[in-house]
CSV table of C-alpha atoms and ligand atoms in Angstrom, one decimal:
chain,number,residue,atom,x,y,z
K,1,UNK,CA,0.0,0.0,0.0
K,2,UNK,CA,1.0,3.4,-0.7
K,3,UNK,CA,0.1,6.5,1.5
K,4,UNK,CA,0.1,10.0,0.3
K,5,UNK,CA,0.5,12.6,3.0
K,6,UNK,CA,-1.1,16.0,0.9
K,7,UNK,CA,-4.1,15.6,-1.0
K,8,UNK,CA,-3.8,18.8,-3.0
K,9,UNK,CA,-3.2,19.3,-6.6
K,10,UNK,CA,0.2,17.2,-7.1
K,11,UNK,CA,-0.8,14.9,-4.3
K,12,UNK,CA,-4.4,14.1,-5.7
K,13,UNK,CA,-3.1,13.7,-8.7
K,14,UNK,CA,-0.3,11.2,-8.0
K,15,UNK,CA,-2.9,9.0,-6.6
K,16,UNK,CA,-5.1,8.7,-9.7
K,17,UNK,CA,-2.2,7.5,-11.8
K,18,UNK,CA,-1.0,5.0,-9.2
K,19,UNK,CA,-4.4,3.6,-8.8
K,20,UNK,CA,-4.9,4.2,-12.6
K,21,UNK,CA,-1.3,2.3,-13.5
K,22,UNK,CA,-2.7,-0.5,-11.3
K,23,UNK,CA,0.3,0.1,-9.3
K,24,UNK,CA,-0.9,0.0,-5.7
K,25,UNK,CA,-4.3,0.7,-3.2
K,26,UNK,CA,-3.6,4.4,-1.9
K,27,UNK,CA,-4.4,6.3,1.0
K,28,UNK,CA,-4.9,9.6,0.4
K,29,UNK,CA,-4.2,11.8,3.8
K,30,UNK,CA,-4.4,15.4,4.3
K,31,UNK,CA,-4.9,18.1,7.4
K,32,UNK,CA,-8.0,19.1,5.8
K,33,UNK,CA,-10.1,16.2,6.0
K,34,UNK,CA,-13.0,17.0,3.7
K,35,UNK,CA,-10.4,17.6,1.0
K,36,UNK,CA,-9.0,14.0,1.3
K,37,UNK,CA,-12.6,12.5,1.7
K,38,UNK,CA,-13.7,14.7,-1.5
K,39,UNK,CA,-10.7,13.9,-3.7
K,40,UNK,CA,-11.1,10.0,-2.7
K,41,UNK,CA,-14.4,9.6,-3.4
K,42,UNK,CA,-14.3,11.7,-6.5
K,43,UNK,CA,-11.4,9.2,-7.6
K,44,UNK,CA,-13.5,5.8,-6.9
K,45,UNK,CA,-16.6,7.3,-8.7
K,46,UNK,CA,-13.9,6.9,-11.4
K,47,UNK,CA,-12.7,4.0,-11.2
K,48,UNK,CA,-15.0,1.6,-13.6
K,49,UNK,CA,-14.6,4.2,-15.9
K,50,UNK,CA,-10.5,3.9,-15.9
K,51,UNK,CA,-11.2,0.3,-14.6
K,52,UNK,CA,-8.7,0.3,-11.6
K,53,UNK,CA,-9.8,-1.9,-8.8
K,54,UNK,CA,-7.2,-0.8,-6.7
K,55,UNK,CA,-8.9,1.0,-2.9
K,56,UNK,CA,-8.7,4.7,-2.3
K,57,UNK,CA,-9.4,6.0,0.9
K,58,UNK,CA,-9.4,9.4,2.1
K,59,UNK,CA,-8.6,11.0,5.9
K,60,UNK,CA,-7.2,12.9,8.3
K,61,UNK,CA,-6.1,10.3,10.7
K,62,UNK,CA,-2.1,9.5,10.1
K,63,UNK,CA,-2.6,6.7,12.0
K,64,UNK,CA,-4.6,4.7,8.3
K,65,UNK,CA,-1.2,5.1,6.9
K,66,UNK,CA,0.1,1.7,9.3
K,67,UNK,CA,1.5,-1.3,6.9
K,68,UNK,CA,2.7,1.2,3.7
K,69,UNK,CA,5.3,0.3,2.0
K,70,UNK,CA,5.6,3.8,0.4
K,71,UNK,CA,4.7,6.9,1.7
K,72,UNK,CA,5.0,10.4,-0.3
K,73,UNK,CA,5.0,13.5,0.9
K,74,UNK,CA,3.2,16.4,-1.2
K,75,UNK,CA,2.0,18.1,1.9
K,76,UNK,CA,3.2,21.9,2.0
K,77,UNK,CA,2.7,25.3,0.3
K,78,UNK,CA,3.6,25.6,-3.4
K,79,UNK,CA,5.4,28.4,-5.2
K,80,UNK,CA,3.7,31.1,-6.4
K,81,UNK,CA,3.7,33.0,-9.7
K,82,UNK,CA,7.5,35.1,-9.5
K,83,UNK,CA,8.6,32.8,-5.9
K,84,UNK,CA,11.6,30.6,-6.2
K,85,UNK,CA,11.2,27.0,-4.6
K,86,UNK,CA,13.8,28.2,-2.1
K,87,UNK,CA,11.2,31.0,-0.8
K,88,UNK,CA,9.4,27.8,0.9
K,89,UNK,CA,12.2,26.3,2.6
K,90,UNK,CA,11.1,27.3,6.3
K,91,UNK,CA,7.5,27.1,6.2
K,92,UNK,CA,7.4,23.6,4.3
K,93,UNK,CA,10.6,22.2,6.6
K,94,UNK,CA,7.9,22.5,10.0
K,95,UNK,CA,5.2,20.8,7.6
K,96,UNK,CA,8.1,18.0,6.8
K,97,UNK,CA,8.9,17.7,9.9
K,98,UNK,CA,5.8,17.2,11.5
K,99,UNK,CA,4.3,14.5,8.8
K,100,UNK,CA,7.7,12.8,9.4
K,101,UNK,CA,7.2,12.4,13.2
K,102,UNK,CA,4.1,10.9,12.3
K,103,UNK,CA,5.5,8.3,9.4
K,104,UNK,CA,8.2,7.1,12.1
K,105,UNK,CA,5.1,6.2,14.2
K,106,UNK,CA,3.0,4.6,11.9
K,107,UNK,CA,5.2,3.2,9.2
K,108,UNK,CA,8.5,2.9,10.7
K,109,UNK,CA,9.7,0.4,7.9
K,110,UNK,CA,8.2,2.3,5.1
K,111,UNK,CA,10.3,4.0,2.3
K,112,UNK,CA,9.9,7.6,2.4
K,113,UNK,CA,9.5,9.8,-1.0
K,114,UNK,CA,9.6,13.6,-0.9
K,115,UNK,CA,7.7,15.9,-3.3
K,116,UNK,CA,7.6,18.7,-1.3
K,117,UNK,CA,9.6,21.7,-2.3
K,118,UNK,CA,12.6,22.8,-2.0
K,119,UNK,CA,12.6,19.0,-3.0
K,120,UNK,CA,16.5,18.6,-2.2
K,121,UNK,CA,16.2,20.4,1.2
K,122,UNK,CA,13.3,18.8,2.6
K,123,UNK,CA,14.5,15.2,1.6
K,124,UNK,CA,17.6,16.1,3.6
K,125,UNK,CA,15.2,17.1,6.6
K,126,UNK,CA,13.3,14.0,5.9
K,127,UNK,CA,16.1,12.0,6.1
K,128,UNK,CA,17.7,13.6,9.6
K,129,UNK,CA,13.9,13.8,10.7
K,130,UNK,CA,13.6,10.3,10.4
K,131,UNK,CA,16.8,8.6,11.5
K,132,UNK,CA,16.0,5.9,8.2
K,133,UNK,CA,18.5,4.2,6.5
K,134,UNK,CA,19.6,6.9,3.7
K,135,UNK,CA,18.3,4.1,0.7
K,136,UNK,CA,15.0,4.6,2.3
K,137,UNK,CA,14.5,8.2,1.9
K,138,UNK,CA,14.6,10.0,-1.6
K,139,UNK,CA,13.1,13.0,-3.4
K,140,UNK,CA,11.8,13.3,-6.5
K,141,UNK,CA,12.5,16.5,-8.7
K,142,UNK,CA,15.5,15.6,-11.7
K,143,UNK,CA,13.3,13.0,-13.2
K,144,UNK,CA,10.4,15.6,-13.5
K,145,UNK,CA,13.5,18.0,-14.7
K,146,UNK,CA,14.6,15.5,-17.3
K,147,UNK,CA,10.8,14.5,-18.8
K,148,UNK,CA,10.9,18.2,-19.4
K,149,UNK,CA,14.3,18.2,-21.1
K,150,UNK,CA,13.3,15.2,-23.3
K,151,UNK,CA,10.2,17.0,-24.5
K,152,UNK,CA,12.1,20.0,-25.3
K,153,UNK,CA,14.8,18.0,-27.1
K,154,UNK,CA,12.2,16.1,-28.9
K,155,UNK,CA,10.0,19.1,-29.8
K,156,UNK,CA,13.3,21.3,-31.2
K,157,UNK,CA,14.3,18.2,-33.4
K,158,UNK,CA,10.8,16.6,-34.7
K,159,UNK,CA,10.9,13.2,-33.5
K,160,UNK,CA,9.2,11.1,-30.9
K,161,UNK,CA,9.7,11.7,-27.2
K,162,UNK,CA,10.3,7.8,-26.6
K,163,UNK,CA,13.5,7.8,-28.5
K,164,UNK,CA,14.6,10.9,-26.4
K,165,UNK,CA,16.8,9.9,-23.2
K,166,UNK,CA,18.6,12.4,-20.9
K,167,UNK,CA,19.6,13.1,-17.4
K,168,UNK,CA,19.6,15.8,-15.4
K,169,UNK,CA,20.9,16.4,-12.0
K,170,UNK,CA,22.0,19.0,-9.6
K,171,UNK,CA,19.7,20.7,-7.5
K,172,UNK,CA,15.9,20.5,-8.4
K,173,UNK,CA,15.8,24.0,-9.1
K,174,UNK,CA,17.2,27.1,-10.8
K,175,UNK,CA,20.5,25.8,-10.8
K,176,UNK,CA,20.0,22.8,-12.1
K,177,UNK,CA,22.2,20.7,-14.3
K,178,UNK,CA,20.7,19.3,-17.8
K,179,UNK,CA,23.8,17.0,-19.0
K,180,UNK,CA,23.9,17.6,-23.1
K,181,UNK,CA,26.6,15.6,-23.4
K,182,UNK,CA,24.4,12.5,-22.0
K,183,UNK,CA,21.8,13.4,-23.7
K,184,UNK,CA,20.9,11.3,-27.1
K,185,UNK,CA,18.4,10.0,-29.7
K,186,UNK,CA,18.5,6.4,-30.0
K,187,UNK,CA,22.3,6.4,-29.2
K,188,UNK,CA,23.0,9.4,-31.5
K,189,UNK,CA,24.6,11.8,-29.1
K,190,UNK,CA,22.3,15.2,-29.3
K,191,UNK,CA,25.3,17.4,-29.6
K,192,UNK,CA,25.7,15.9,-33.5
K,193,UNK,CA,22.0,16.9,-34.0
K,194,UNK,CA,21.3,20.5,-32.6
K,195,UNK,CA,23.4,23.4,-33.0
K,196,UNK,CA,24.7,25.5,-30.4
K,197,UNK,CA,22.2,27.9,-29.8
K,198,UNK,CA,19.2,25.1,-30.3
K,199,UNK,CA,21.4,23.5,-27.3
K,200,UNK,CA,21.3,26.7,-25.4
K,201,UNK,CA,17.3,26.8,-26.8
K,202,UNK,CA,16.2,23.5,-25.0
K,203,UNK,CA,18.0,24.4,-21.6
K,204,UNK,CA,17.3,27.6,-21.0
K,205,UNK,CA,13.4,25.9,-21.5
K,206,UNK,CA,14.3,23.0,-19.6
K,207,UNK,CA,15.2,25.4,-16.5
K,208,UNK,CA,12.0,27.8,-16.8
K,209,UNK,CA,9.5,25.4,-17.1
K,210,UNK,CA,8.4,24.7,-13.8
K,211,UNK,CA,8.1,28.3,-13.4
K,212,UNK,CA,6.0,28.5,-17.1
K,213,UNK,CA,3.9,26.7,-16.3
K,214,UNK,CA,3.1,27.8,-12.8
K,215,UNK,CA,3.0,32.1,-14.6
K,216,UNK,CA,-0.2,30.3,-16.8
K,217,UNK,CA,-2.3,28.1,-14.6
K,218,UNK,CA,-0.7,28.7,-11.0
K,219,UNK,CA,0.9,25.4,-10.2
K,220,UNK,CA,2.3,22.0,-11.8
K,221,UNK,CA,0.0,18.9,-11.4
K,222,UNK,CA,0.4,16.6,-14.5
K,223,UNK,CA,3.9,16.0,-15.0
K,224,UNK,CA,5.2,15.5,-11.0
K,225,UNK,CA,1.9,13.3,-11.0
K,226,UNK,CA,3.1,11.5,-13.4
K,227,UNK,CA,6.8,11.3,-12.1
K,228,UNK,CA,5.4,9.9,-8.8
K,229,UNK,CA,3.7,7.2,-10.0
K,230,UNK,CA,6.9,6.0,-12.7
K,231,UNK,CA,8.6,6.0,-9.1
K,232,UNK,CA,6.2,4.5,-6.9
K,233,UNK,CA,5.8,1.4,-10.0
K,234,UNK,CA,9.8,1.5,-10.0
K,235,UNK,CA,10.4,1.3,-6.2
K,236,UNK,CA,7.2,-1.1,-5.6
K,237,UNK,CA,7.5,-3.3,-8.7
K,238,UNK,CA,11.4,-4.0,-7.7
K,239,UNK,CA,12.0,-2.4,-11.2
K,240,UNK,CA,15.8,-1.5,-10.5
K,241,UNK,CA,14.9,1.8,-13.3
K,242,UNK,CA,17.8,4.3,-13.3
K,243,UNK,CA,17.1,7.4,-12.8
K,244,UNK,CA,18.2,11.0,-11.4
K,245,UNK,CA,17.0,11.2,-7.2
K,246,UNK,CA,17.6,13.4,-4.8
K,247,UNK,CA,19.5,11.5,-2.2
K,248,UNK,CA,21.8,12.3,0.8
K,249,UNK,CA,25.4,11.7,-0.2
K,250,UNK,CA,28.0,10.5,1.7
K,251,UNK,CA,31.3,11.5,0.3
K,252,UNK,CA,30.1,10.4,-3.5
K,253,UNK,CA,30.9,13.4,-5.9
K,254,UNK,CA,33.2,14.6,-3.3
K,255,UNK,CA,30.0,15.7,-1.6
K,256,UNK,CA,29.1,15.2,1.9
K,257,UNK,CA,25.9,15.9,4.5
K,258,UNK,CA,24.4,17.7,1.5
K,259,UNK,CA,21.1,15.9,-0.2
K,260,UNK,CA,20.9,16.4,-4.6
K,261,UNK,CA,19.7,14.6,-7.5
K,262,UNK,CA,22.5,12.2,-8.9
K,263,UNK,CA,21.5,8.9,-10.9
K,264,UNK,CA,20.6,6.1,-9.3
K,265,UNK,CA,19.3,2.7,-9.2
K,266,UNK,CA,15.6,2.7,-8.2
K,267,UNK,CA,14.4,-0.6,-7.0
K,268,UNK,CA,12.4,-2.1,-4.1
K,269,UNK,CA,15.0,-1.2,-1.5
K,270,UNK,CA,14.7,2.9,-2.4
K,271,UNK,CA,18.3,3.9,-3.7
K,272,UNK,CA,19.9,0.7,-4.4
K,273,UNK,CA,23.1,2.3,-5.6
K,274,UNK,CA,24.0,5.7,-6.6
K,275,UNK,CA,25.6,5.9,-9.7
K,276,UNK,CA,29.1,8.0,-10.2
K,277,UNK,CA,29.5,9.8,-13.4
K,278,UNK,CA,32.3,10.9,-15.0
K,279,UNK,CA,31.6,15.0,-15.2
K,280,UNK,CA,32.6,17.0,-18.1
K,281,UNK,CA,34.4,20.5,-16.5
K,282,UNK,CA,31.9,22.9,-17.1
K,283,UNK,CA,29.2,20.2,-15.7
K,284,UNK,CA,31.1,19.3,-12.8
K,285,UNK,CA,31.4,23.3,-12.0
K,286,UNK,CA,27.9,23.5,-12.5
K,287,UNK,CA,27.0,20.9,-10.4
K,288,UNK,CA,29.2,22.0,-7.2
K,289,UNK,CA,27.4,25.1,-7.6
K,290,UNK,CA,24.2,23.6,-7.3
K,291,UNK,CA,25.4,21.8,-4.3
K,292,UNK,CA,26.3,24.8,-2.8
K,293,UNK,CA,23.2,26.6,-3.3
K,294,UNK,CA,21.6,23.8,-1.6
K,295,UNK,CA,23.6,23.8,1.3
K,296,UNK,CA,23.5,27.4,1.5
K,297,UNK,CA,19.4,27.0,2.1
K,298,UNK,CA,20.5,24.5,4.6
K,299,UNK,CA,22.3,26.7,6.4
K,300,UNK,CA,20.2,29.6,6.2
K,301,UNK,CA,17.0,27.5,7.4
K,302,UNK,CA,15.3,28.1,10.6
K,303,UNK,CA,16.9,25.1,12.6
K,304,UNK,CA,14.0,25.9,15.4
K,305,UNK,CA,11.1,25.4,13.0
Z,401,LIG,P1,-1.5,22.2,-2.7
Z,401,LIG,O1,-1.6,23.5,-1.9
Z,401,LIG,O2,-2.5,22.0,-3.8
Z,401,LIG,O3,-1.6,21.0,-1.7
Z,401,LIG,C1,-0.9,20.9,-0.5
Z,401,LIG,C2,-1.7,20.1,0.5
Z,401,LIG,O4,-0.9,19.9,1.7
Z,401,LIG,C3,-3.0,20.9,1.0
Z,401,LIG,O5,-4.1,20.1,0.7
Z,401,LIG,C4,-2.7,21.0,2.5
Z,401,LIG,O6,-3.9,20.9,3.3
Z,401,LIG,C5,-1.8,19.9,2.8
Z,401,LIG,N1,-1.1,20.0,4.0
Z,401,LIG,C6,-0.5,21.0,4.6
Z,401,LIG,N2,0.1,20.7,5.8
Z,401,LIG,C7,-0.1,19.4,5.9
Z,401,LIG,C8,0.2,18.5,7.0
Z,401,LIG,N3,1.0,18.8,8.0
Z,401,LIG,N4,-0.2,17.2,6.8
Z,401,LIG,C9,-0.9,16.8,5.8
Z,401,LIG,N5,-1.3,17.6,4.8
Z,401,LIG,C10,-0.9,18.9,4.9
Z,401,LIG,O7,0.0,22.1,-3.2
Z,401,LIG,P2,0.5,21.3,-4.5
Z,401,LIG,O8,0.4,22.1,-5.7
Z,401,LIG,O9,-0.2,19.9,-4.4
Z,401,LIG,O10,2.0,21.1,-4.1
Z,401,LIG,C11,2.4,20.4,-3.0
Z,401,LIG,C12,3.9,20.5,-2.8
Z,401,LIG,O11,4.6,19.8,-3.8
Z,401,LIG,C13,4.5,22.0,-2.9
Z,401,LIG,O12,5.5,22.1,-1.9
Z,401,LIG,C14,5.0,22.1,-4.3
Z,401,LIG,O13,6.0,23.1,-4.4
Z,401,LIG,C15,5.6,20.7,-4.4
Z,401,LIG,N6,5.9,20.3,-5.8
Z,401,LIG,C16,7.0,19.6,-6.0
Z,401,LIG,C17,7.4,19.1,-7.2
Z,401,LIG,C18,8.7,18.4,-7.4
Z,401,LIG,O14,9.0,18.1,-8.6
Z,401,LIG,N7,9.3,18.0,-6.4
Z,401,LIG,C19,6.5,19.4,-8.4
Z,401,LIG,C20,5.3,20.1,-8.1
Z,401,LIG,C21,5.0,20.5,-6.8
């Protein structure tokens, strides 16, 4: 079973693909009860329509969230039109930290996935907050960051999105780090296809989306949805699928006490193994900078909230 602690927008909708992926029953918990009831009733009213069998249930009472294997966290304030995720950091780390408290309680042996934003920051107060293993707590922000760099890729060169892959790591954020030089079509490294400045085109995109979208309609909903649930089927389906987390690093990319989005190997355990790469200059310089702007938050937090 998987338990979602937020039933807003991002949370909501991360439970309607899991149950519509057949992926796993869900628990839908929020603070405001009527908006978890509403949501999960909405959602089974659905379901012979989508044809998911799968149980939704909607409350305010942490203690439904006993014998999940997964919980994800998209409880917190989101960014506003012109605010940085960064602008969150305090308000959201008290949220964190009390839905955390309540996760050690309840699901002691559960794996722990954070949505909330600054996605890197709170998965590092997750991670102290719960005294877990650090496989078992993760954030999820480069893969979103990456989906959007693959459509950008595949939109600036005319072919399909499926024959797009990419990484991106780095902070999940305005500094963070689209790899061109990993990036390909079927194999055929990207930098033989686009020109410079279509390079520059797709990155520059690929860092302002979030924030596009968010100046049109307020907020992000389909595509983190959508990244939750690829997680939640990677992490309870054993999948072992590689892709960019935020994790808490212990001296890998020379980087220590600091959580960021590297690749890794997703798979029934959480993090199975974090994945080293070999950094072009200009990435690597890019990347430490990234780091730095996270631990700067990290620093500048308010350690009393
Ligand atoms: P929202 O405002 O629609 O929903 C947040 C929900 O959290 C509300 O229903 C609220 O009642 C609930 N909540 C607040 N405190 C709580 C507590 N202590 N326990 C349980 N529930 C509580 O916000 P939205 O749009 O769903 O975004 C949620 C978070 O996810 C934001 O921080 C946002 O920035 C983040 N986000 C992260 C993404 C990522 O890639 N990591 C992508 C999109 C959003």
């Amino acid at each position: 079973m998987i338990a979602i602690v937020g039933a807003g927008r991002v949370g909501s909708s991360a439970a309607y693909n899991i149950l519509g992926r057949h992926i796993s029953d869900v628990v839908l918990l929020d603070v405001a009860e009527n908006v978890a009831l509403g949501e999960a009733l909405d959602m089974m009213q659905a379901a012979p329509a989508i044809e998911f069998d799968g149980k939704i249930k909607g409350t305010s009472d942490f203690s439904m969230m006993k014998g999940s294997e997964l919980v994800i966290v998209t409880a917190g304030q989101a960014r506003q039109p012109g605010m940085s995720r960064m602008d969150l950091v305090n308000r959201n780390a008290k949220i964190v930290k009390s839905v955390v408290k309540e996760v050690v309680e309840y699901a002691p042996d559960c794996l722990l996935m954070m949505v909330t934003n600054p996605v890197d920051v709170m998965t590092y107060v997750a991670y102290k907050a719960s005294g877990f293993e650090r496989n078992r707590v993760f954030g999820m922000g480069n893969i979103l960051d990456t989906l959007r760099f693959r459509s950008y890729i595949s939109a600036e060169l005319g072919v399909s999105r499926e024959d797009i892959r990419a990484l991106v790591i780095g902070e999940h954020g305005d500094s963070m780090v689209p790899l061109v030089n990993f990036a390909s079509v079927s194999g055929i490294p990207v930098t033989t296809l686009l020109s410079k400045e279509q390079i520059e085109k797709v990155v520059g995109l690929t860092k302002s989306s979030g924030a596009d979208v968010i100046k049109l309609k307020g907020s992000t909903v389909y595509a983190p949805a959508a990244v939750i649930a690829i997680m939640a089927d990677a992490v309870l389906r054993g999948r072992n699928r590689v892709m960019s987390v935020s994790t808490y690093l212990e001296g890998e990319y020379e980087l220590s006490d600091v959580a960021i989005g590297v690749p890794c190997v997703l798979g029934r355990n959480g993090v199975e193994r974090i994945i080293e790469l070999k950094l072009d200059s200009e990435s690597e310089k890019a990347f430490k900078e990234s780091a730095s702007t996270i631990r700067d938050a990290l620093l500048k937090m308010d350690k009393t909230a």
